[in-house]
Coordinates of C-alpha atoms and ligand atoms in Angstrom, one line a residue:
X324 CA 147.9 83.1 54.9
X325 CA 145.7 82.8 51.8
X326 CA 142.4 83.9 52.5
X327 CA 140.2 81.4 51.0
X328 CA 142.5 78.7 52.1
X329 CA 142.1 76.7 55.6
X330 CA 144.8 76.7 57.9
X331 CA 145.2 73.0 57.5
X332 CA 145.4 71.7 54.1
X333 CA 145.5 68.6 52.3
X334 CA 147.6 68.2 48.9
X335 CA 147.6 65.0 46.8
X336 CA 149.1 63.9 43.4
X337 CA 147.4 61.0 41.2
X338 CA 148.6 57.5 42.1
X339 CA 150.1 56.5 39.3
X340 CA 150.1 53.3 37.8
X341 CA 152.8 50.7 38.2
X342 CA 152.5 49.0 34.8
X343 CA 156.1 50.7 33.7
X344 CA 158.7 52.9 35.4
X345 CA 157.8 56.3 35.9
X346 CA 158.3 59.0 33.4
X347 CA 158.7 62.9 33.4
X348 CA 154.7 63.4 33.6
X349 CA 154.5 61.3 36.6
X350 CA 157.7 63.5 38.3
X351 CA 155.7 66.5 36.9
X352 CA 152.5 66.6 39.3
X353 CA 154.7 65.2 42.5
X354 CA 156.7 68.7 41.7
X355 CA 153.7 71.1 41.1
X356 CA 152.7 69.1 45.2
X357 CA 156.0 69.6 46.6
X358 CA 156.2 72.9 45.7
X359 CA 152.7 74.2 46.1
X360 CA 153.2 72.0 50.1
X361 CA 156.6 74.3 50.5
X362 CA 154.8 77.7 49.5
X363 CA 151.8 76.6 51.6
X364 CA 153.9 76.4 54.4
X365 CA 155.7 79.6 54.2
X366 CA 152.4 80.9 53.8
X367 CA 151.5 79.4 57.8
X368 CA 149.4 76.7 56.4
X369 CA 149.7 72.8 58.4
X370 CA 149.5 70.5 55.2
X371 CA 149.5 67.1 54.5
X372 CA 150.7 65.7 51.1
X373 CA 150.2 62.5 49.9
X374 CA 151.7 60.7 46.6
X375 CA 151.6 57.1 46.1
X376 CA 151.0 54.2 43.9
X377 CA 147.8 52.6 42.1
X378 CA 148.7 48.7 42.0
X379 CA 145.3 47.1 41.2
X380 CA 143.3 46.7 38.1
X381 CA 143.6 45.2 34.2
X382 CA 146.0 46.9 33.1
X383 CA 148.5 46.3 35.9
X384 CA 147.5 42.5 35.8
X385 CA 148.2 42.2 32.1
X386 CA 152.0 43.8 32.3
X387 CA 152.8 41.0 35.4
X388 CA 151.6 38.9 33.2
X389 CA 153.8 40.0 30.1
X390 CA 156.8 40.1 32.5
X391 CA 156.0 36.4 33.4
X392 CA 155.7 37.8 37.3
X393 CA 153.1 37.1 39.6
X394 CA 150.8 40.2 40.1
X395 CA 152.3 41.3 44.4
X396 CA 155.9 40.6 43.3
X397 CA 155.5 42.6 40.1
X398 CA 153.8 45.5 41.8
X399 CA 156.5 45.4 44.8
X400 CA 159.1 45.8 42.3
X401 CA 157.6 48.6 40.4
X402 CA 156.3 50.8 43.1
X403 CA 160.2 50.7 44.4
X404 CA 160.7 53.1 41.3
X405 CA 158.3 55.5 41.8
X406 CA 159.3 55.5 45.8
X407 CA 162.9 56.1 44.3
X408 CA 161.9 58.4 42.0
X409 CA 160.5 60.8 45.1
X410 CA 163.5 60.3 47.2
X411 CA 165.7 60.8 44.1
X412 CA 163.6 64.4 44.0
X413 CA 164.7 64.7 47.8
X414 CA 160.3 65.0 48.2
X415 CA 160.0 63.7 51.4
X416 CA 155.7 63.5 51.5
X417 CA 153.8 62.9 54.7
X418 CA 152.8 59.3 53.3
X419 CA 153.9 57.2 50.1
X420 CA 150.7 55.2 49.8
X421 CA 150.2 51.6 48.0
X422 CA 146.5 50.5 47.4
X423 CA 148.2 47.0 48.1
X424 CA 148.3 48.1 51.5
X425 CA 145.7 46.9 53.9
X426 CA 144.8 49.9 55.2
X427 CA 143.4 51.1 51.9
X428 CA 141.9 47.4 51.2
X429 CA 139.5 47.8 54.5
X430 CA 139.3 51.6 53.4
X431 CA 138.0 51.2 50.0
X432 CA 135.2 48.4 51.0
X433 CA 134.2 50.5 54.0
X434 CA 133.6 53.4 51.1
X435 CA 131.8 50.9 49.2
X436 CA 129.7 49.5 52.2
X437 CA 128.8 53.1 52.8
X438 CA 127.8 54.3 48.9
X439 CA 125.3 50.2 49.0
X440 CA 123.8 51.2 52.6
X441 CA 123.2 54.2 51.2
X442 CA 121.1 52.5 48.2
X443 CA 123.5 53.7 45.5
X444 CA 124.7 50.4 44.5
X445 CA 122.8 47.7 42.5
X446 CA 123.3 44.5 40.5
X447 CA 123.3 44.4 36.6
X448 CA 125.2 43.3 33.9
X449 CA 127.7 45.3 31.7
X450 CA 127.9 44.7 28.0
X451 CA 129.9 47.7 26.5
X452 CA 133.1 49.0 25.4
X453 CA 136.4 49.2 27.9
X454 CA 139.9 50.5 27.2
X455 CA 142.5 48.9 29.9
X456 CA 145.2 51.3 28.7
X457 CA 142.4 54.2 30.3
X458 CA 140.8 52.1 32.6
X459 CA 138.0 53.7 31.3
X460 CA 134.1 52.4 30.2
X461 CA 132.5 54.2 26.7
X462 CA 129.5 54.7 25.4
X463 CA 129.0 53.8 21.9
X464 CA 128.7 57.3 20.8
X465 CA 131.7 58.2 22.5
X466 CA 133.8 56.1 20.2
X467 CA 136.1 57.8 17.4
X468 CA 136.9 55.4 14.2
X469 CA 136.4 52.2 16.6
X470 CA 139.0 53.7 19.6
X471 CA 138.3 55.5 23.1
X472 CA 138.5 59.1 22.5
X473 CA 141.9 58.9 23.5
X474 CA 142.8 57.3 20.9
X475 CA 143.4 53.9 23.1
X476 CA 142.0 50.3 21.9
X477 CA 138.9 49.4 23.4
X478 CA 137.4 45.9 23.7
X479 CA 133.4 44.2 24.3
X480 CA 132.9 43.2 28.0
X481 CA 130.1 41.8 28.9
X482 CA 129.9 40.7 32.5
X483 CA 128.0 40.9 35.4
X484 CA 128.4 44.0 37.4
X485 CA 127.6 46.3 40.3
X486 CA 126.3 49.5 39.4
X487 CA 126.6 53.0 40.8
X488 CA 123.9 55.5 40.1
X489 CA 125.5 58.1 39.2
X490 CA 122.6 59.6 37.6
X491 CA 120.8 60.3 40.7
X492 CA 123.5 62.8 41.0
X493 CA 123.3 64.5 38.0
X494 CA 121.6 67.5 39.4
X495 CA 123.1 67.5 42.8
X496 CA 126.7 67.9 40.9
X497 CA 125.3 70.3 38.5
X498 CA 124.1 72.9 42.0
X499 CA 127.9 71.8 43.4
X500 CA 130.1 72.9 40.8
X501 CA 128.1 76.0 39.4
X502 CA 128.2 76.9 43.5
X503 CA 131.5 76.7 43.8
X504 CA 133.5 77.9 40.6
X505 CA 136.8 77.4 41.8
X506 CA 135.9 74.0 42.7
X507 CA 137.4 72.7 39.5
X508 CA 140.2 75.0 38.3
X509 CA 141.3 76.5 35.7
X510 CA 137.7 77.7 34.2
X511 CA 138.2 75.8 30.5
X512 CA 137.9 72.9 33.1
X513 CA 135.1 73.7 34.5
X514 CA 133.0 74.2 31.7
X515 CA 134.1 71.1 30.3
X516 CA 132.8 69.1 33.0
X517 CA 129.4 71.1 33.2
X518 CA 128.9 70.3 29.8
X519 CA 129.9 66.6 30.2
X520 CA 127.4 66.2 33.0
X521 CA 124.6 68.4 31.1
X522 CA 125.1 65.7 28.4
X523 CA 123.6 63.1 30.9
X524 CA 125.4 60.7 33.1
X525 CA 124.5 57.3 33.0
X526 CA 124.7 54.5 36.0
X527 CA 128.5 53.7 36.1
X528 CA 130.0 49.7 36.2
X529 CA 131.8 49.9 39.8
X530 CA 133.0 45.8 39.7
X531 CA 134.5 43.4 37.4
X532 CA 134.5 39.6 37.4
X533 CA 136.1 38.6 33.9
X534 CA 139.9 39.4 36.3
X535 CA 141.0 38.8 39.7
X536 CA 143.6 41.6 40.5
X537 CA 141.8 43.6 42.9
X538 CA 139.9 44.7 45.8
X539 CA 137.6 41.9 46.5
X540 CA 133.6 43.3 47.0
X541 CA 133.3 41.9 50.2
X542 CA 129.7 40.4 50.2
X543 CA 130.2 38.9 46.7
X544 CA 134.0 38.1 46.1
X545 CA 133.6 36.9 42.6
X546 CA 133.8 40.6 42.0
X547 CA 136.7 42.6 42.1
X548 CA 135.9 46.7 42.8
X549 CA 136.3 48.7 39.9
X550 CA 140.2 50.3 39.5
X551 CA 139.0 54.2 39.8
X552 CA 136.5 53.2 42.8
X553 CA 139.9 51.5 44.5
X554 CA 141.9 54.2 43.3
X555 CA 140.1 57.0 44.2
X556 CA 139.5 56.4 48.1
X557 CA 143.5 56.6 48.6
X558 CA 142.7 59.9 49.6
X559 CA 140.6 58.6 52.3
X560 CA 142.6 55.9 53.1
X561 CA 145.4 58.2 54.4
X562 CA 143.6 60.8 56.4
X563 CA 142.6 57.2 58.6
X564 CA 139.1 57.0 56.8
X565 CA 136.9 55.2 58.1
X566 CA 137.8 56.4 61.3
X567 CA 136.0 59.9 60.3
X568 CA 137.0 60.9 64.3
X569 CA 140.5 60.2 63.4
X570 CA 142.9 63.5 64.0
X571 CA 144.0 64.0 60.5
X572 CA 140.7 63.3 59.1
X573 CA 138.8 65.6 61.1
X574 CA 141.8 68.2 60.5
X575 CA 142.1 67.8 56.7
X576 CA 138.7 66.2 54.9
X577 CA 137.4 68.1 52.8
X578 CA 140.1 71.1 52.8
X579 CA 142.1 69.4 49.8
X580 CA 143.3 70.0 46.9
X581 CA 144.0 67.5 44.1
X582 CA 145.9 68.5 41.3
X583 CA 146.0 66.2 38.3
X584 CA 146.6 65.8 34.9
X585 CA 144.0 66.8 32.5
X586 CA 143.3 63.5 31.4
X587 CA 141.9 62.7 34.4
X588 CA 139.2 65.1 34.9
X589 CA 136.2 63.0 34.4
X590 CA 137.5 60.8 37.4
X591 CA 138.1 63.3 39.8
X592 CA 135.6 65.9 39.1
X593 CA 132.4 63.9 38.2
X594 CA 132.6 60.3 39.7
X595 CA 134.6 60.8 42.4
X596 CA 132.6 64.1 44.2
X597 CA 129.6 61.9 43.1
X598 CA 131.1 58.8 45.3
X599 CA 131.6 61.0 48.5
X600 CA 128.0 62.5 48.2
X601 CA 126.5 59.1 47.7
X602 CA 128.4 58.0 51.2
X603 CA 127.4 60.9 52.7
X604 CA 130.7 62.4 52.7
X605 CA 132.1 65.9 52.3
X606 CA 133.6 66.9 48.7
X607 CA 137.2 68.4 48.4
X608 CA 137.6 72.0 48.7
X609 CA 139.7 71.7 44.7
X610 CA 140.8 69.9 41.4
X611 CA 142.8 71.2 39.7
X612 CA 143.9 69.8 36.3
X613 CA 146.9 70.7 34.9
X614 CA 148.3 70.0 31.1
X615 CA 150.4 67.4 29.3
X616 CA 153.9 67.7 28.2
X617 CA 155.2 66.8 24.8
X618 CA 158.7 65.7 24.4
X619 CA 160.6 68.3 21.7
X620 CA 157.5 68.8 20.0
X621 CA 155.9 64.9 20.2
X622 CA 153.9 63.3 22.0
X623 CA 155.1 61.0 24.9
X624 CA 154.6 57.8 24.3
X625 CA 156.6 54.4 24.7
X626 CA 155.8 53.2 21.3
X627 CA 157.4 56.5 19.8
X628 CA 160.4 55.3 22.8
X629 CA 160.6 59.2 23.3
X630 CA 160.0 58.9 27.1
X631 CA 162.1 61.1 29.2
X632 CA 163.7 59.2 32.4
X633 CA 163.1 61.7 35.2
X634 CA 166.4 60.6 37.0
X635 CA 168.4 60.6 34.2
X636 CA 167.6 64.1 33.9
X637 CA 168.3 64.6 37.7
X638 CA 171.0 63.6 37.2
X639 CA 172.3 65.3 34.4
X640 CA 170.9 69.3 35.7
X641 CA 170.2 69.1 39.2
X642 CA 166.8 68.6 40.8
X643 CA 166.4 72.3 41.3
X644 CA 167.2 73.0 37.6
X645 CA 164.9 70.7 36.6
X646 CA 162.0 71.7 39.2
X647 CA 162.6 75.2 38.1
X648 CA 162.1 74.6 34.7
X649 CA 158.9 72.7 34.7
X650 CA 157.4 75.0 37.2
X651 CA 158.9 78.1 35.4
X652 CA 158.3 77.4 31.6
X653 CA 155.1 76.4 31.3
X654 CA 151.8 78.2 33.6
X655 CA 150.3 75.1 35.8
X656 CA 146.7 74.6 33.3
X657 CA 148.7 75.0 29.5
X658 CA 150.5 72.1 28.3
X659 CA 154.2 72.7 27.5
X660 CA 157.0 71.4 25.3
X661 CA 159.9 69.9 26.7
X662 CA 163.3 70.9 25.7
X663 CA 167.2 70.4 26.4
X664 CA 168.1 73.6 25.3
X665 CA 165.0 75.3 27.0
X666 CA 166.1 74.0 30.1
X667 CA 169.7 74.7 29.8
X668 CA 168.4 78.1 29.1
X669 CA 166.8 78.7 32.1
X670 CA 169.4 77.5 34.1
X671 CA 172.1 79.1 32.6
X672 CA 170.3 82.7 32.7
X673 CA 168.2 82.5 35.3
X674 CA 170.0 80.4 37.9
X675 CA 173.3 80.8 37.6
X676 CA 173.6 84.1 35.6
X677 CA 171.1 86.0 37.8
X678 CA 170.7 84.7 40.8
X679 CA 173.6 82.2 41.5
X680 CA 176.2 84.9 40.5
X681 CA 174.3 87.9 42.3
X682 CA 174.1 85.5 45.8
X683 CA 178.3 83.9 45.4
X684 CA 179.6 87.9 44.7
X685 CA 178.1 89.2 47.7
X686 CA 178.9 86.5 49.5
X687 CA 182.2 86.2 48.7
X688 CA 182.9 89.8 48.6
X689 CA 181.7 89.6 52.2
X690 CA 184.2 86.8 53.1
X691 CA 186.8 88.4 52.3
X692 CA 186.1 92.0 52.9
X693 CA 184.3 92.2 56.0
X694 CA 185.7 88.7 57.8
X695 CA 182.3 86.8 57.2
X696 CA 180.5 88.8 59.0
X697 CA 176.7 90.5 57.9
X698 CA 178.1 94.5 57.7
X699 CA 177.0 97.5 59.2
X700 CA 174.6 99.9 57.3
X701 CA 173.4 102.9 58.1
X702 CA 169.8 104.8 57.4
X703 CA 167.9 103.4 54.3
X704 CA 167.2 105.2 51.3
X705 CA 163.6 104.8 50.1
X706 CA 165.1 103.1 47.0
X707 CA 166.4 100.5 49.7
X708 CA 162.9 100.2 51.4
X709 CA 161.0 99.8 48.4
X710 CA 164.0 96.8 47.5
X711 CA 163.2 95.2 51.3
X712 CA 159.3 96.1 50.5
X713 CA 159.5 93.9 47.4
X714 CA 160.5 91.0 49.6
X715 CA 157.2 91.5 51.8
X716 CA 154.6 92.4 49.0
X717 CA 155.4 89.1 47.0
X718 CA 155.3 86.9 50.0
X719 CA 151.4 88.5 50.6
X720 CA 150.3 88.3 46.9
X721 CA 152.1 84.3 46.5
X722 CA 149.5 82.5 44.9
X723 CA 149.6 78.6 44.9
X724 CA 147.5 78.5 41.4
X725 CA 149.7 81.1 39.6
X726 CA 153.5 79.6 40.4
X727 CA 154.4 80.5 36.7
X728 CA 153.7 84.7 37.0
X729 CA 155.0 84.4 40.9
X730 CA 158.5 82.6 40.1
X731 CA 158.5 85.4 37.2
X732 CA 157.7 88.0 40.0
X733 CA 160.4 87.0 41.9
X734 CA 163.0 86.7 39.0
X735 CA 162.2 90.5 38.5
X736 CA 163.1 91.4 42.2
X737 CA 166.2 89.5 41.6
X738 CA 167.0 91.8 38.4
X739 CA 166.0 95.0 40.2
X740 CA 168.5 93.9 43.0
X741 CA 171.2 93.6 40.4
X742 CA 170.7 96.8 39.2
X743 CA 171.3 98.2 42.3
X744 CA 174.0 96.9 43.1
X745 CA 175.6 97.4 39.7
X746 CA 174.9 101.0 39.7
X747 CA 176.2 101.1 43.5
X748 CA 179.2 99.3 42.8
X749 CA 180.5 98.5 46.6
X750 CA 183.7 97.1 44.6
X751 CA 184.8 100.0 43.8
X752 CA 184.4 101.8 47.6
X753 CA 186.4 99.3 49.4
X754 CA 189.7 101.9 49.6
X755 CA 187.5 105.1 49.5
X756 CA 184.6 104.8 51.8
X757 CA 184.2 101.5 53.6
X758 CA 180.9 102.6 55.4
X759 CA 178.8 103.1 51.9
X760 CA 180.9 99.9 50.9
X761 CA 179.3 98.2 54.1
X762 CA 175.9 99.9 53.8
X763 CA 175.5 98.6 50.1
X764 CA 176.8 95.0 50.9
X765 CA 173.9 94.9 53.7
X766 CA 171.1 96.1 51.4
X767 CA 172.3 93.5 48.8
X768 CA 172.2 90.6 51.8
X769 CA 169.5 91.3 53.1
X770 CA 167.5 91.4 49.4
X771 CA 169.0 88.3 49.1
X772 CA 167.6 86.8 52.1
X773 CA 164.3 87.9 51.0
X774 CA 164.6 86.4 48.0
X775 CA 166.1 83.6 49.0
X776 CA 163.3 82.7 51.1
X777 CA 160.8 83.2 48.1
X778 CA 162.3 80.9 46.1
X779 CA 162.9 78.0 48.2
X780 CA 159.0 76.5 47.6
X781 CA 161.1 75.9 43.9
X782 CA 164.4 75.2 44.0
X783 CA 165.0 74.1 47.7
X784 CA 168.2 72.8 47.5
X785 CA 169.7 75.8 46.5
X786 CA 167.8 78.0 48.8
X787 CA 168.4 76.4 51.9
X788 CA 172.1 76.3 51.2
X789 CA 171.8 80.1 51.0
X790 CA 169.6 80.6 53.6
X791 CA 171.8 78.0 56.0
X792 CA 175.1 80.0 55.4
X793 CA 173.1 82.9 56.4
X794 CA 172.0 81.4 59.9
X795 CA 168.4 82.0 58.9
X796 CA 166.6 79.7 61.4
X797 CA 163.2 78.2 60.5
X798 CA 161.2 80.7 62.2
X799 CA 162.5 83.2 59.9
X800 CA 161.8 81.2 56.5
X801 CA 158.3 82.2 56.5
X802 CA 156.9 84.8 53.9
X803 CA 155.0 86.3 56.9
X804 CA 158.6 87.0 58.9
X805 CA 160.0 88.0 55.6
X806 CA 160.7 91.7 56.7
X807 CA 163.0 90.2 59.5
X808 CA 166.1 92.0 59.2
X809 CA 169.7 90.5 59.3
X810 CA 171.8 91.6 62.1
X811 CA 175.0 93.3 61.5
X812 CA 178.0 91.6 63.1
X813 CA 176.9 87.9 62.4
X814 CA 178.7 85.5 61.2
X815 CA 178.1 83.7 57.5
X816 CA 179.2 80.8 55.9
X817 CA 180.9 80.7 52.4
X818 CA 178.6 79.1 49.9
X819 CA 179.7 77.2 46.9
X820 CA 178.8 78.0 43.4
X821 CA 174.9 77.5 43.8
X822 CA 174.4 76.5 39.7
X823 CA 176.9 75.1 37.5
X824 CA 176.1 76.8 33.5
X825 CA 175.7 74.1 31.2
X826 CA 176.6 74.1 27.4
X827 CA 173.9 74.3 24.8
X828 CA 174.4 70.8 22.8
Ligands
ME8_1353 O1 145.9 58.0 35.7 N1 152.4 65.4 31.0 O2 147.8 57.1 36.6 P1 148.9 57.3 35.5 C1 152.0 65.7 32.2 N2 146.4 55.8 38.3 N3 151.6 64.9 33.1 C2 151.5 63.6 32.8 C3 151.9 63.1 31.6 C4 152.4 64.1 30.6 N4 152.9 63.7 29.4 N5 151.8 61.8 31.6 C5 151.3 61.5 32.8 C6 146.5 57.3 36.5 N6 151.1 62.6 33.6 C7 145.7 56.8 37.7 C8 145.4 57.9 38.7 S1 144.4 58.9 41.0 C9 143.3 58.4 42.1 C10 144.6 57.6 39.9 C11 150.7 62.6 35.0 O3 150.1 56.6 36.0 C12 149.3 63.3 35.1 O4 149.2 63.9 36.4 O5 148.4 57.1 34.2 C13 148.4 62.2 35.0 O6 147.1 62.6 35.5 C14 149.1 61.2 35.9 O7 150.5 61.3 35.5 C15 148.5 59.8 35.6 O8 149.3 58.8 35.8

């Protein structure tokens, strides 16, 4: 188990908006979850991961409105996606959350309730700049050639407004973050934010009244809670907040982790710790923001209508090809460029060159040679240990903010084992001497095993398929139980080609 890590951990994505269908960014964080929940749990960890959709706010309002569909029904209908979209992944997460959902209405006014009782919460009015494409309030000086800093239109509001006063937690943030430097990971990160909160933090708009798609603030309805406010106490909301005795509360706030894209820092590193102090409320254990894809060099953008459809590309490679690109190609904080033939690359050499072929010629050599069953072997050769030892190191050193270096780690084991069994060549034994033959095929199995287990955080299709044929029960599919061996004389199953080689078009 990681050291710094609780036994019980608590691993969210962003909700992401349902004003269009989802596209590869929004598939891109649920992977980095679903993969960093699969490693946690070969690591011994309990977790609980959460994905989900944000349905409230201006922005959602004004694209029902453009597709001539009442707010509920248009939210219903895009939410499906991004629901079919995980299952599509085969991501099965401990809860798909809605902030529709009443659960998360009663959750996000009890937050509220707490931050007001607390004194945090007063009555003004707004007059400012807001972009609805960020959901986002700017200062003046923040402003670049009339737009938000990213680049989005912004418009005047002025309205009345409930306040937050966020700049009684200036300091108290400040002490937080510089106590805890891997609070917000990786460390670009978290000097931006302590220089974005040395700059000053002003009292923050928390309600809106000029628009009616949202939480209602319960002692003054004319208001509607602010998006982020709403969308940021889905993490409550599923842990049973505010039932703070509640088991999975208790069991997972505040040992979470949520990852993010990097244009959502702000959010999750300033207002929303800032929130949770001001209700008197732990903060989480990690954020960590990861980078942006582009899309063959361009940004991604539905004006530019280069937008990649995350099932189309499903559908086209595989989920694990396409998982094992993402996670592969591109180390979790840098922002990456997407590419056909990078991912046909990686598939066809890393997949189904190196490890595909290596598992379906042992295998099959097996079937045939020694009737299915795992062989005999006889005393190790300290080459041979130090191939089994591989299996057990990596397992100890996986680390869930470095999957980039560890999938690499583990694509060098698989080229080491290749070697070996290249220069052992059992081929070539099976008329001369059957018992090195049997020997060398065991060593090779068994590597695999260990490797297999490894990888399955990343491509876990594949992996189980391997591990399934091998009768590996799910005891044994833990990095700690790694150094389990296989026993001679049981049966395997055949397994199918694992990776199909694509053409580079
Ligand atoms: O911001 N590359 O939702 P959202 C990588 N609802 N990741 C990308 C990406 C890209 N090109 N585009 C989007 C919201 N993402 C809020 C979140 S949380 C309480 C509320 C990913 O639909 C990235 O994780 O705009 C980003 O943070 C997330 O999608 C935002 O999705």
């Amino acid at each position: 188990m990681n050291q710094k890590l609780n036994k019980d951990i608590f691993v969210t994505t962003p909700i992401y908006y349902v004003n269009d269908k989802p596209h590869i960014g929004s598939a891109y964080t649920t992977l980095v979850c679903d993969s960093v929940s699969r490693m946690l749990k070969l690591m011994g960890h309990n977790v609980y991961f959460m994905t989900g959709t944000d349905e409230h706010g201006q922005k959602v309002e004004k694209a029902a409105l453009n597709a001539g569909k009442e707010p509920q029904s248009f939210v219903d209908e895009v939410s499906q996606h991004f629901r079919d979209l995980v299952s599509h992944m085969k991501i099965s997460p401990s809860r798909f959350i809605r902030t529709t959902e009443p659960d998360h209405i009663k959750a996000a006014q009890a937050l509220w309730k707490a931050i007001k009782d607390n004194g945090y919460i007063y009555l003004g009015s707004y007059d400012g700049w807001y972009a609805m494409r960020d959901e986002a309030f700017y200062a003046e000086d923040e402003l670049v050639e009339g737009k938000a800093p990213t680049g989005a239109e912004v418009e005047w509001v002025s309205e009345p407004s409930y306040f937050f006063k966020l700049s009684a937690f200036q300091d108290k943030l400040l002490e937080h973050i510089q106590n805890n430097p891997d609070f917000i990971q990786p460390t670009s990160k978290h000097n931006e934010v302590v220089r974005f909160i040395e700059g000053g933090l002003k009292d923050l708009s928390i309600s809106r009244t000029t628009f009616k798609w949202g939480i209602p603030v319960e002692e003054d309805p004319k208001h509607v809670m602010y998006v982020w406010l709403d969308a940021l106490t889905n993490y409550l909301t599923v842990l049973g907040y505010p039932d703070k005795e509640s088991e999975n509360f208790q069991k997972f706030w505040p040992n979470c982790i949520h990852f993010i894209g990097k244009d959502i820092l702000r959010f999750h590193a300033v207002y929303w710790p800032a929130f949770l102090m001001a209700a008197g409320l732990d903060v989480p254990q990690h954020v960590y923001a990861h980078g942006w894809w582009t899309n063959e060099g361009q940004k991604i953008s539905k004006s530019l209508g280069n937008t990649i459809d995350p099932i189309a590309l499903i559908d086209e490679f595989g989920i694990d090809a396409v998982r094992y690109y993402l996670l592969r190609e591109v180390p979790l904080g840098n922002d990456g460029n997407f590419s056909k033939a990078g991912l046909v690359s990686r598939l066809n050499s890393d997949l189904a060159n190196a490890y595909g072929n290596l598992v379906r010629r042992i295998t099959s050599f097996i079937h045939v040679h020694c009737q299915g069953q795992v062989p005999q072997h006889s005393e190790f050769s300290e080459e041979e240990l130090t191939l089994f030892q591989k299996g057990v190191d990596l397992g100890q050193k996986a680390n869930i903010f470095n999957i980039t270096h560890f999938i690499d780690d583990i694509n060098q084991y698989v080229h080491f084992l290749n070697k070996y069994v290249d220069e052992m060549a059992p081929w070539k034994l099976k008329n001369t001497n059957r018992e090195l033959m049997e020997h060398i095929l065991y060593v090779a199995l068994e590597a695999i095993k260990r490797i297999t287990i490894l990888y399955l955080p990343f491509i876990p299709i594949a992996a189980s398929k391997v591990l399934d044929a091998l009768n590996i029960d799910d005891n044994h599919r833990l990095y700690e139980n790694i150094d389990l061996y296989l026993t001679s004389g049981d049966i395997i199953q055949e397994i199918d080609i694992l990776f199909q080689k694509k053409d580079m078009t």
